[in-house]
Amino acid sequence: SFAVLSSGLRRAVPDNGGVRRSLRAGYHPAAPKKTAVCSCCGYRCRSRYDQRTCRARDLSVAGWRIYVEFERWRVRCPRCRSVFVERLDWLAKNPRYTQRFAMHVGALCREMTNKAVAELEHLHDSTVKDLDKVYMRAQVARAGTPAPRAIGVDEIAVRKGHDYRIVVSDLDRGRPIWVGGQGRREEDFDRFFAALGAKKTARIKIAAMDMWKPFRKSLLKNVPRARIIYDKFHIMRHLSDALDRVRRDEYHRLTGKERSYIKGQRYTLLSHWDNLTLEGRRALRKLLKANNRINVAYLLKESFGQLWDYQSEGWARRFFENWRESLKWQRLEPYKKFAAMIERHWDGIASYCHPENKVSLGMVEGLNNKIRVLQRRAYGYRDEEYLKLKIIAAFLPPLGRNAANGPL
């Protein structure tokens, strides 16, 4: 059952299908409206083509599902020279629901799964998704497109099979501003600069990214004066991979009891010391004491993170030279390859040493983690536009209660 209610009015139960209509003593319906706005061009039309009675769901009250009944015109627009339905600002894009009901559903979707919202509000899953899109588009429209000074660039996997999309973040505001492309090629990154516009693109001064060559080429083509900063977490991931290759080489080289210390200790060796349990720390001490080469490789990995603490490029360079000198006579071939990679990309690493380039490098990696949480909570997204809106809107503040003010 449903009800058509208005505050301050007494309820009466008529015999026409159980619909509750508002009545009050001496009530007279208002005179019919004289004009209607074309939904295509916004022109105010004085004549109507026809009209019909419509019904839209509104916010529930005291457990009642509330429906609003109203007359809606179709107008023959002289500007468009065609017939269009009139525009009502308090209706959602889906005319079966009011705008404020769409805002209510979107606010629930920020905290709950779509399936839970559908069960709570007695809606279909696809309807919940459509109303959530209305809410998120309103969030994005209110936030606007900023002119970023520092951007972070990374890619996310949208499905299996190396299918990637590029995510660009505003590091100063701490939120993503663009998700797009059909991969992680140079032309895919070019789409971001085309969407941003030449004026806002020229304001970019810093770009934090991984060492993927197409990203670098696209940035230098569109913003040649921007300074590239290679992401610390991607570099440390390469170093962790080098440490893991040392562990595997030692496992294949040794036999018997000496091999038993290494077996099953991969995640113990690659984890940060503060994240290990008491049992994990004991196993790590035992491993490092038993194998000198792994011990040296572990200490070199832990010390390399100090490179990003320097405020001067000269001191950072001296630290790297001393670190690379420590590799001599250690027979750590994966580490030597890693040092050669750092040498090739030194400009982008040393840029972070300048005080004006100190931006939050962890924000890009934290963004990726939150995107994975969104994907896991929904068991993946088939609608790519919906996923892009979810990513951008997840970092925006929720809309206030008055976001859908209207005549109701």
Tab-separated table of C-alpha atoms in Angstrom:
chain	number	residue	atom	x	y	z
A	1	SER	CA	0.000	0.000	0.000
A	2	PHE	CA	1.057	3.585	-0.477
A	3	ALA	CA	-0.030	6.990	0.720
A	4	VAL	CA	-0.192	10.530	-0.601
A	5	LEU	CA	0.319	12.681	2.520
A	6	SER	CA	1.148	16.278	3.392
A	7	SER	CA	2.194	17.577	6.796
A	8	GLY	CA	-0.503	19.418	8.710
A	9	LEU	CA	-3.369	17.797	6.806
A	10	ARG	CA	-5.765	15.179	8.125
A	11	ARG	CA	-5.944	11.842	6.299
A	12	ALA	CA	-9.090	10.398	4.772
A	13	VAL	CA	-9.561	6.920	3.370
A	14	PRO	CA	-11.617	7.028	0.151
A	15	ASP	CA	-12.994	4.087	-1.732
A	16	ASN	CA	-10.815	4.549	-4.838
A	17	GLY	CA	-8.302	1.757	-4.530
A	18	GLY	CA	-7.072	2.455	-1.002
A	19	VAL	CA	-5.148	5.633	-1.889
A	20	ARG	CA	-5.003	8.086	1.014
A	21	ARG	CA	-5.499	11.656	-0.194
A	22	SER	CA	-4.953	14.927	1.688
A	23	LEU	CA	-8.051	16.909	2.627
A	24	ARG	CA	-8.731	19.969	4.701
A	25	ALA	CA	-11.722	22.121	5.352
A	26	GLY	CA	-12.275	24.796	2.748
A	27	TYR	CA	-9.530	23.447	0.494
A	28	HIS	CA	-9.720	24.498	-3.138
A	29	PRO	CA	-7.234	23.299	-5.742
A	30	ALA	CA	-4.909	25.950	-7.136
A	31	ALA	CA	-5.462	27.339	-10.608
A	32	PRO	CA	-3.701	25.338	-13.299
A	33	LYS	CA	-0.267	26.578	-14.305
A	34	LYS	CA	0.003	28.764	-17.377
A	35	THR	CA	3.461	27.764	-18.683
A	36	ALA	CA	5.823	24.798	-18.800
A	37	VAL	CA	9.581	24.512	-19.505
A	38	CYS	CA	10.792	22.394	-22.428
A	39	SER	CA	13.044	19.599	-21.174
A	40	CYS	CA	15.194	19.800	-24.316
A	41	CYS	CA	16.133	23.487	-24.631
A	42	GLY	CA	14.705	25.114	-21.479
A	43	TYR	CA	12.318	27.407	-23.390
A	44	ARG	CA	9.198	28.380	-21.427
A	45	CYS	CA	6.145	27.410	-23.456
A	46	ARG	CA	2.671	28.832	-22.943
A	47	SER	CA	0.721	26.188	-24.817
A	48	ARG	CA	0.591	22.501	-24.085
A	49	TYR	CA	0.333	19.499	-26.361
A	50	ASP	CA	-1.363	17.254	-23.785
A	51	GLN	CA	-1.132	16.294	-20.112
A	52	ARG	CA	-1.278	13.182	-17.982
A	53	THR	CA	-1.361	12.282	-14.295
A	54	CYS	CA	1.929	10.855	-13.051
A	55	ARG	CA	3.125	9.374	-9.781
A	56	ALA	CA	6.639	9.549	-8.285
A	57	ARG	CA	8.010	7.986	-5.138
A	58	ASP	CA	9.192	10.351	-2.406
A	59	LEU	CA	10.906	9.912	0.968
A	60	SER	CA	9.226	7.443	3.309
A	61	VAL	CA	7.580	8.682	6.525
A	62	ALA	CA	6.981	6.527	9.631
A	63	GLY	CA	7.294	3.332	7.649
A	64	TRP	CA	4.930	4.514	4.899
A	65	ARG	CA	6.094	4.614	1.315
A	66	ILE	CA	5.067	8.057	0.051
A	67	TYR	CA	4.079	8.731	-3.558
A	68	VAL	CA	3.484	12.164	-5.069
A	69	GLU	CA	0.713	12.445	-7.642
A	70	PHE	CA	0.909	15.307	-10.130
A	71	GLU	CA	-0.057	16.402	-13.630
A	72	ARG	CA	2.718	16.672	-16.188
A	73	TRP	CA	2.501	18.487	-19.510
A	74	ARG	CA	3.882	17.720	-22.891
A	75	VAL	CA	4.613	20.894	-24.820
A	76	ARG	CA	5.097	21.670	-28.491
A	77	CYS	CA	8.256	23.745	-28.270
A	78	PRO	CA	8.447	26.491	-30.948
A	79	ARG	CA	12.230	26.603	-30.612
A	80	CYS	CA	12.810	22.851	-30.980
A	81	ARG	CA	9.787	22.444	-33.296
A	82	SER	CA	8.912	19.170	-31.653
A	83	VAL	CA	6.970	17.751	-28.715
A	84	PHE	CA	8.799	17.274	-25.405
A	85	VAL	CA	7.775	16.532	-21.841
A	86	GLU	CA	8.058	19.478	-19.462
A	87	ARG	CA	11.066	19.784	-17.119
A	88	LEU	CA	10.441	19.526	-13.378
A	89	ASP	CA	13.531	20.245	-11.293
A	90	TRP	CA	12.291	18.277	-8.280
A	91	LEU	CA	12.047	15.060	-10.324
A	92	ALA	CA	15.041	12.767	-10.727
A	93	LYS	CA	16.312	11.706	-14.128
A	94	ASN	CA	14.164	8.626	-13.615
A	95	PRO	CA	10.717	10.320	-13.463
A	96	ARG	CA	9.306	7.638	-11.169
A	97	TYR	CA	11.293	9.108	-8.256
A	98	THR	CA	11.781	12.564	-6.790
A	99	GLN	CA	15.201	14.164	-6.700
A	100	ARG	CA	15.415	14.087	-2.923
A	101	PHE	CA	14.589	10.368	-2.884
A	102	ALA	CA	17.454	9.825	-5.341
A	103	MET	CA	19.744	11.785	-2.985
A	104	HIS	CA	18.579	9.612	-0.092
A	105	VAL	CA	19.370	6.389	-1.968
A	106	GLY	CA	22.769	7.736	-3.058
A	107	ALA	CA	23.665	8.637	0.525
A	108	LEU	CA	22.800	5.078	1.615
A	109	CYS	CA	24.994	3.639	-1.151
A	110	ARG	CA	28.024	5.422	0.317
A	111	GLU	CA	27.773	3.243	3.429
A	112	MET	CA	25.966	0.103	2.211
A	113	THR	CA	26.048	-2.290	-0.705
A	114	ASN	CA	23.551	-1.800	-3.508
A	115	LYS	CA	21.897	-5.093	-2.656
A	116	ALA	CA	21.325	-4.015	0.957
A	117	VAL	CA	19.882	-0.651	-0.160
A	118	ALA	CA	17.579	-2.420	-2.632
A	119	GLU	CA	16.225	-4.670	0.121
A	120	LEU	CA	15.820	-1.765	2.553
A	121	GLU	CA	13.935	0.513	0.136
A	122	HIS	CA	12.142	-2.258	-1.839
A	123	LEU	CA	13.814	-1.325	-5.130
A	124	HIS	CA	15.387	-3.239	-7.993
A	125	ASP	CA	19.199	-3.411	-8.099
A	126	SER	CA	19.359	-1.530	-11.405
A	127	THR	CA	17.150	1.233	-9.989
A	128	VAL	CA	19.469	1.645	-7.013
A	129	LYS	CA	22.430	1.946	-9.373
A	130	ASP	CA	20.662	4.580	-11.507
A	131	LEU	CA	19.706	6.669	-8.459
A	132	ASP	CA	23.229	6.311	-7.060
A	133	LYS	CA	24.559	7.720	-10.335
A	134	VAL	CA	22.308	10.761	-9.910
A	135	TYR	CA	23.753	11.340	-6.425
A	136	MET	CA	27.379	10.916	-7.514
A	137	ARG	CA	26.970	13.158	-10.570
A	138	ALA	CA	25.657	15.849	-8.227
A	139	GLN	CA	28.750	15.350	-6.025
A	140	VAL	CA	31.116	15.652	-8.991
A	141	ALA	CA	29.257	18.707	-10.363
A	142	ARG	CA	29.470	20.458	-6.993
A	143	ALA	CA	33.198	19.693	-6.617
A	144	GLY	CA	34.004	20.857	-10.158
A	145	THR	CA	37.168	20.136	-12.129
A	146	PRO	CA	40.186	21.634	-10.358
A	147	ALA	CA	43.307	23.051	-11.974
A	148	PRO	CA	45.884	20.816	-10.256
A	149	ARG	CA	49.427	21.856	-9.434
A	150	ALA	CA	50.620	18.342	-8.555
A	151	ILE	CA	49.138	15.177	-10.031
A	152	GLY	CA	49.628	11.491	-9.282
A	153	VAL	CA	49.329	8.957	-12.095
A	154	ASP	CA	48.699	5.243	-11.685
A	155	GLU	CA	46.720	2.460	-13.317
A	156	ILE	CA	44.086	0.051	-11.999
A	157	ALA	CA	43.000	-3.332	-13.344
A	158	VAL	CA	39.269	-3.345	-14.136
A	159	ARG	CA	39.162	-7.043	-15.022
A	160	LYS	CA	41.447	-9.989	-15.634
A	161	GLY	CA	43.683	-10.081	-18.682
A	162	HIS	CA	45.778	-6.923	-18.181
A	163	ASP	CA	42.838	-4.599	-18.860
A	164	TYR	CA	43.850	-1.304	-17.246
A	165	ARG	CA	42.449	2.195	-16.745
A	166	ILE	CA	44.482	5.274	-15.812
A	167	VAL	CA	43.677	7.139	-12.581
A	168	VAL	CA	44.914	10.728	-12.205
A	169	SER	CA	44.789	12.318	-8.745
A	170	ASP	CA	45.154	15.853	-7.431
A	171	LEU	CA	47.821	15.425	-4.752
A	172	ASP	CA	47.157	18.805	-3.114
A	173	ARG	CA	43.427	18.131	-2.671
A	174	GLY	CA	43.942	14.424	-2.016
A	175	ARG	CA	41.354	13.043	-4.443
A	176	PRO	CA	41.155	11.491	-7.935
A	177	ILE	CA	40.012	13.841	-10.695
A	178	TRP	CA	39.999	11.620	-13.812
A	179	VAL	CA	39.612	7.933	-14.654
A	180	GLY	CA	39.774	6.839	-18.268
A	181	GLY	CA	41.616	5.417	-21.243
A	182	GLN	CA	41.466	1.948	-22.732
A	183	GLY	CA	44.819	0.829	-21.352
A	184	ARG	CA	48.028	2.474	-20.157
A	185	ARG	CA	49.430	3.629	-23.457
A	186	GLU	CA	50.671	7.100	-24.318
A	187	GLU	CA	47.505	7.998	-26.225
A	188	ASP	CA	45.384	6.919	-23.251
A	189	PHE	CA	47.180	9.396	-20.979
A	190	ASP	CA	46.815	12.069	-23.688
A	191	ARG	CA	43.042	11.864	-23.171
A	192	PHE	CA	43.427	13.287	-19.671
A	193	PHE	CA	45.163	16.426	-20.913
A	194	ALA	CA	42.552	16.823	-23.659
A	195	ALA	CA	39.751	16.577	-21.067
A	196	LEU	CA	41.512	18.974	-18.677
A	197	GLY	CA	42.063	21.654	-21.311
A	198	ALA	CA	45.153	23.594	-22.336
A	199	LYS	CA	44.764	26.345	-19.715
A	200	LYS	CA	44.530	24.001	-16.710
A	201	THR	CA	47.156	21.653	-18.156
A	202	ALA	CA	49.684	24.503	-18.219
A	203	ARG	CA	49.331	24.891	-14.423
A	204	ILE	CA	50.678	21.386	-13.707
A	205	LYS	CA	54.128	21.655	-12.104
A	206	ILE	CA	54.694	18.198	-10.562
A	207	ALA	CA	53.719	14.696	-11.665
A	208	ALA	CA	54.261	11.653	-9.427
A	209	MET	CA	54.189	8.361	-11.325
A	210	ASP	CA	55.883	5.017	-11.727
A	211	MET	CA	58.667	4.458	-14.234
A	212	TRP	CA	56.343	3.486	-17.089
A	213	LYS	CA	57.773	5.034	-20.258
A	214	PRO	CA	54.442	5.886	-22.037
A	215	PHE	CA	53.385	8.013	-19.044
A	216	ARG	CA	56.645	9.936	-19.134
A	217	LYS	CA	56.465	10.523	-22.898
A	218	SER	CA	52.886	11.773	-22.746
A	219	LEU	CA	53.651	14.138	-19.857
A	220	LEU	CA	56.731	15.632	-21.533
A	221	LYS	CA	54.728	16.114	-24.741
A	222	ASN	CA	51.784	17.885	-23.078
A	223	VAL	CA	53.506	19.598	-20.113
A	224	PRO	CA	57.224	19.868	-20.980
A	225	ARG	CA	57.994	22.085	-17.960
A	226	ALA	CA	56.504	19.733	-15.358
A	227	ARG	CA	58.902	17.942	-12.994
A	228	ILE	CA	58.567	14.166	-12.812
A	229	ILE	CA	58.801	12.445	-9.422
A	230	TYR	CA	58.996	8.682	-9.466
A	231	ASP	CA	56.816	7.087	-6.833
A	232	LYS	CA	58.746	5.767	-3.832
A	233	PHE	CA	56.431	2.792	-3.335
A	234	HIS	CA	56.866	1.524	-6.892
A	235	ILE	CA	60.648	1.819	-6.565
A	236	MET	CA	60.656	-0.035	-3.246
A	237	ARG	CA	58.517	-2.728	-4.871
A	238	HIS	CA	61.269	-3.267	-7.448
A	239	LEU	CA	63.764	-3.573	-4.589
A	240	SER	CA	61.522	-6.096	-2.815
A	241	ASP	CA	61.400	-8.143	-6.024
A	242	ALA	CA	65.223	-8.063	-6.133
A	243	LEU	CA	65.354	-9.303	-2.531
A	244	ASP	CA	62.945	-12.109	-3.386
A	245	ARG	CA	65.140	-13.173	-6.328
A	246	VAL	CA	68.131	-13.309	-3.959
A	247	ARG	CA	66.096	-15.520	-1.626
A	248	ARG	CA	65.161	-17.880	-4.465
A	249	ASP	CA	68.746	-18.050	-5.734
A	250	GLU	CA	69.937	-18.974	-2.252
A	251	TYR	CA	67.230	-21.590	-1.902
A	252	HIS	CA	68.334	-23.304	-5.124
A	253	ARG	CA	72.018	-23.003	-4.231
A	254	LEU	CA	71.777	-24.556	-0.776
A	255	THR	CA	70.768	-28.066	0.283
A	256	GLY	CA	69.730	-29.895	3.399
A	257	LYS	CA	69.312	-28.067	6.687
A	258	GLU	CA	70.567	-24.732	5.340
A	259	ARG	CA	67.715	-24.707	2.819
A	260	SER	CA	65.121	-25.366	5.542
A	261	TYR	CA	65.738	-21.919	7.073
A	262	ILE	CA	64.650	-20.241	3.822
A	263	LYS	CA	61.661	-22.382	2.911
A	264	GLY	CA	58.310	-20.711	3.625
A	265	GLN	CA	59.816	-17.384	4.747
A	266	ARG	CA	59.038	-15.252	1.689
A	267	TYR	CA	56.431	-12.982	3.272
A	268	THR	CA	58.364	-12.833	6.524
A	269	LEU	CA	61.392	-11.556	4.652
A	270	LEU	CA	59.491	-9.033	2.504
A	271	SER	CA	57.315	-7.613	5.305
A	272	HIS	CA	58.266	-4.522	7.254
A	273	TRP	CA	59.676	-5.245	10.704
A	274	ASP	CA	56.895	-3.306	12.489
A	275	ASN	CA	54.225	-5.391	10.754
A	276	LEU	CA	55.604	-8.757	11.871
A	277	THR	CA	54.223	-10.737	14.774
A	278	LEU	CA	56.481	-11.978	17.566
A	279	GLU	CA	56.716	-15.370	15.883
A	280	GLY	CA	57.530	-13.731	12.545
A	281	ARG	CA	60.331	-11.662	14.100
A	282	ARG	CA	61.868	-14.766	15.638
A	283	ALA	CA	61.763	-16.579	12.291
A	284	LEU	CA	63.339	-13.571	10.542
A	285	ARG	CA	66.180	-13.355	13.096
A	286	LYS	CA	66.808	-17.063	12.642
A	287	LEU	CA	66.914	-16.723	8.849
A	288	LEU	CA	69.248	-13.704	8.842
A	289	LYS	CA	71.592	-15.396	11.288
A	290	ALA	CA	71.730	-18.562	9.178
A	291	ASN	CA	72.388	-16.942	5.760
A	292	ASN	CA	74.818	-14.038	5.448
A	293	ARG	CA	73.926	-13.125	1.841
A	294	ILE	CA	70.224	-12.773	2.627
A	295	ASN	CA	71.170	-10.825	5.757
A	296	VAL	CA	73.170	-8.287	3.707
A	297	ALA	CA	70.412	-8.014	1.090
A	298	TYR	CA	67.794	-7.412	3.804
A	299	LEU	CA	69.847	-4.671	5.492
A	300	LEU	CA	70.484	-2.947	2.163
A	301	LYS	CA	66.777	-2.984	1.369
A	302	GLU	CA	65.787	-1.533	4.733
A	303	SER	CA	68.373	1.249	4.495
A	304	PHE	CA	67.479	2.331	0.940
A	305	GLY	CA	64.272	4.038	2.109
A	306	GLN	CA	66.388	6.799	3.695
A	307	LEU	CA	66.988	8.206	0.210
A	308	TRP	CA	63.679	10.118	0.322
A	309	ASP	CA	64.514	11.792	3.653
A	310	TYR	CA	67.228	14.063	2.237
A	311	GLN	CA	66.528	17.745	1.590
A	312	SER	CA	69.468	18.195	-0.786
A	313	GLU	CA	70.060	16.423	-4.088
A	314	GLY	CA	73.814	16.363	-3.438
A	315	TRP	CA	73.461	14.507	-0.132
A	316	ALA	CA	70.950	12.115	-1.692
A	317	ARG	CA	73.424	11.363	-4.480
A	318	ARG	CA	76.199	10.708	-1.970
A	319	PHE	CA	73.955	8.301	-0.079
A	320	PHE	CA	73.142	6.398	-3.275
A	321	GLU	CA	76.807	6.175	-4.275
A	322	ASN	CA	77.692	4.742	-0.851
A	323	TRP	CA	74.774	2.311	-1.056
A	324	ARG	CA	75.845	1.134	-4.499
A	325	GLU	CA	79.443	0.815	-3.289
A	326	SER	CA	78.199	-1.593	-0.611
A	327	LEU	CA	77.185	-4.053	-3.343
A	328	LYS	CA	80.788	-4.804	-4.268
A	329	TRP	CA	81.957	-8.351	-3.504
A	330	GLN	CA	78.471	-9.300	-2.272
A	331	ARG	CA	77.436	-11.296	-5.376
A	332	LEU	CA	73.966	-9.735	-5.386
A	333	GLU	CA	73.227	-9.573	-9.118
A	334	PRO	CA	69.514	-8.578	-8.744
A	335	TYR	CA	70.632	-5.616	-6.615
A	336	LYS	CA	73.128	-4.514	-9.240
A	337	LYS	CA	70.368	-4.496	-11.861
A	338	PHE	CA	68.223	-2.470	-9.478
A	339	ALA	CA	71.036	0.064	-8.956
A	340	ALA	CA	71.438	0.405	-12.736
A	341	MET	CA	67.689	1.106	-13.044
A	342	ILE	CA	67.944	3.816	-10.363
A	343	GLU	CA	70.855	5.387	-12.245
A	344	ARG	CA	68.787	5.550	-15.444
A	345	HIS	CA	65.888	7.253	-13.660
A	346	TRP	CA	67.893	9.373	-11.219
A	347	ASP	CA	66.419	12.731	-12.304
A	348	GLY	CA	62.890	11.682	-11.390
A	349	ILE	CA	64.030	10.302	-8.020
A	350	ALA	CA	66.227	13.261	-7.068
A	351	SER	CA	63.417	15.732	-7.858
A	352	TYR	CA	61.752	14.798	-4.589
A	353	CYS	CA	64.709	16.182	-2.604
A	354	HIS	CA	63.750	19.777	-3.420
A	355	PRO	CA	61.486	21.286	-0.720
A	356	GLU	CA	58.968	22.651	-3.262
A	357	ASN	CA	58.451	19.107	-4.605
A	358	LYS	CA	57.548	17.484	-1.292
A	359	VAL	CA	54.133	15.991	-2.113
A	360	SER	CA	52.293	13.044	-0.595
A	361	LEU	CA	53.642	10.016	-2.453
A	362	GLY	CA	51.569	7.605	-0.375
A	363	MET	CA	48.299	9.099	-1.593
A	364	VAL	CA	48.497	7.346	-4.992
A	365	GLU	CA	49.079	3.941	-3.387
A	366	GLY	CA	46.369	4.577	-0.794
A	367	LEU	CA	43.969	5.437	-3.612
A	368	ASN	CA	44.654	2.082	-5.261
A	369	ASN	CA	43.900	0.266	-2.007
A	370	LYS	CA	40.566	2.052	-1.631
A	371	ILE	CA	39.635	1.236	-5.231
A	372	ARG	CA	40.326	-2.445	-4.562
A	373	VAL	CA	38.018	-2.262	-1.525
A	374	LEU	CA	35.252	-0.779	-3.712
A	375	GLN	CA	35.710	-3.541	-6.282
A	376	ARG	CA	35.731	-6.305	-3.665
A	377	ARG	CA	32.615	-4.955	-1.947
A	378	ALA	CA	30.678	-5.064	-5.233
A	379	TYR	CA	32.369	-8.260	-6.520
A	380	GLY	CA	33.465	-6.222	-9.547
A	381	TYR	CA	31.678	-3.706	-11.782
A	382	ARG	CA	30.306	-4.460	-15.236
A	383	ASP	CA	29.275	-0.842	-15.794
A	384	GLU	CA	32.556	1.007	-16.338
A	385	GLU	CA	30.961	4.449	-16.086
A	386	TYR	CA	29.572	3.459	-12.679
A	387	LEU	CA	33.020	2.363	-11.514
A	388	LYS	CA	34.571	5.667	-12.614
A	389	LEU	CA	31.911	7.633	-10.727
A	390	LYS	CA	32.428	5.443	-7.639
A	391	ILE	CA	36.170	6.098	-7.657
A	392	ILE	CA	35.865	9.876	-7.989
A	393	ALA	CA	32.876	10.303	-5.638
A	394	ALA	CA	34.339	8.089	-2.889
A	395	PHE	CA	36.851	10.841	-2.063
A	396	LEU	CA	34.311	13.701	-2.146
A	397	PRO	CA	32.335	14.883	0.905
A	398	PRO	CA	28.720	13.689	1.072
A	399	LEU	CA	25.989	16.031	-0.077
A	400	GLY	CA	24.066	17.874	2.616
A	401	ARG	CA	20.449	17.329	3.499
A	402	ASN	CA	19.439	20.376	1.441
A	403	ALA	CA	21.145	19.166	-1.746
A	404	ALA	CA	17.805	18.486	-3.450
A	405	ASN	CA	15.745	21.457	-2.340
A	406	GLY	CA	12.556	21.785	-4.314
A	407	PRO	CA	8.920	22.803	-4.033
A	408	LEU	CA	7.974	19.670	-2.056
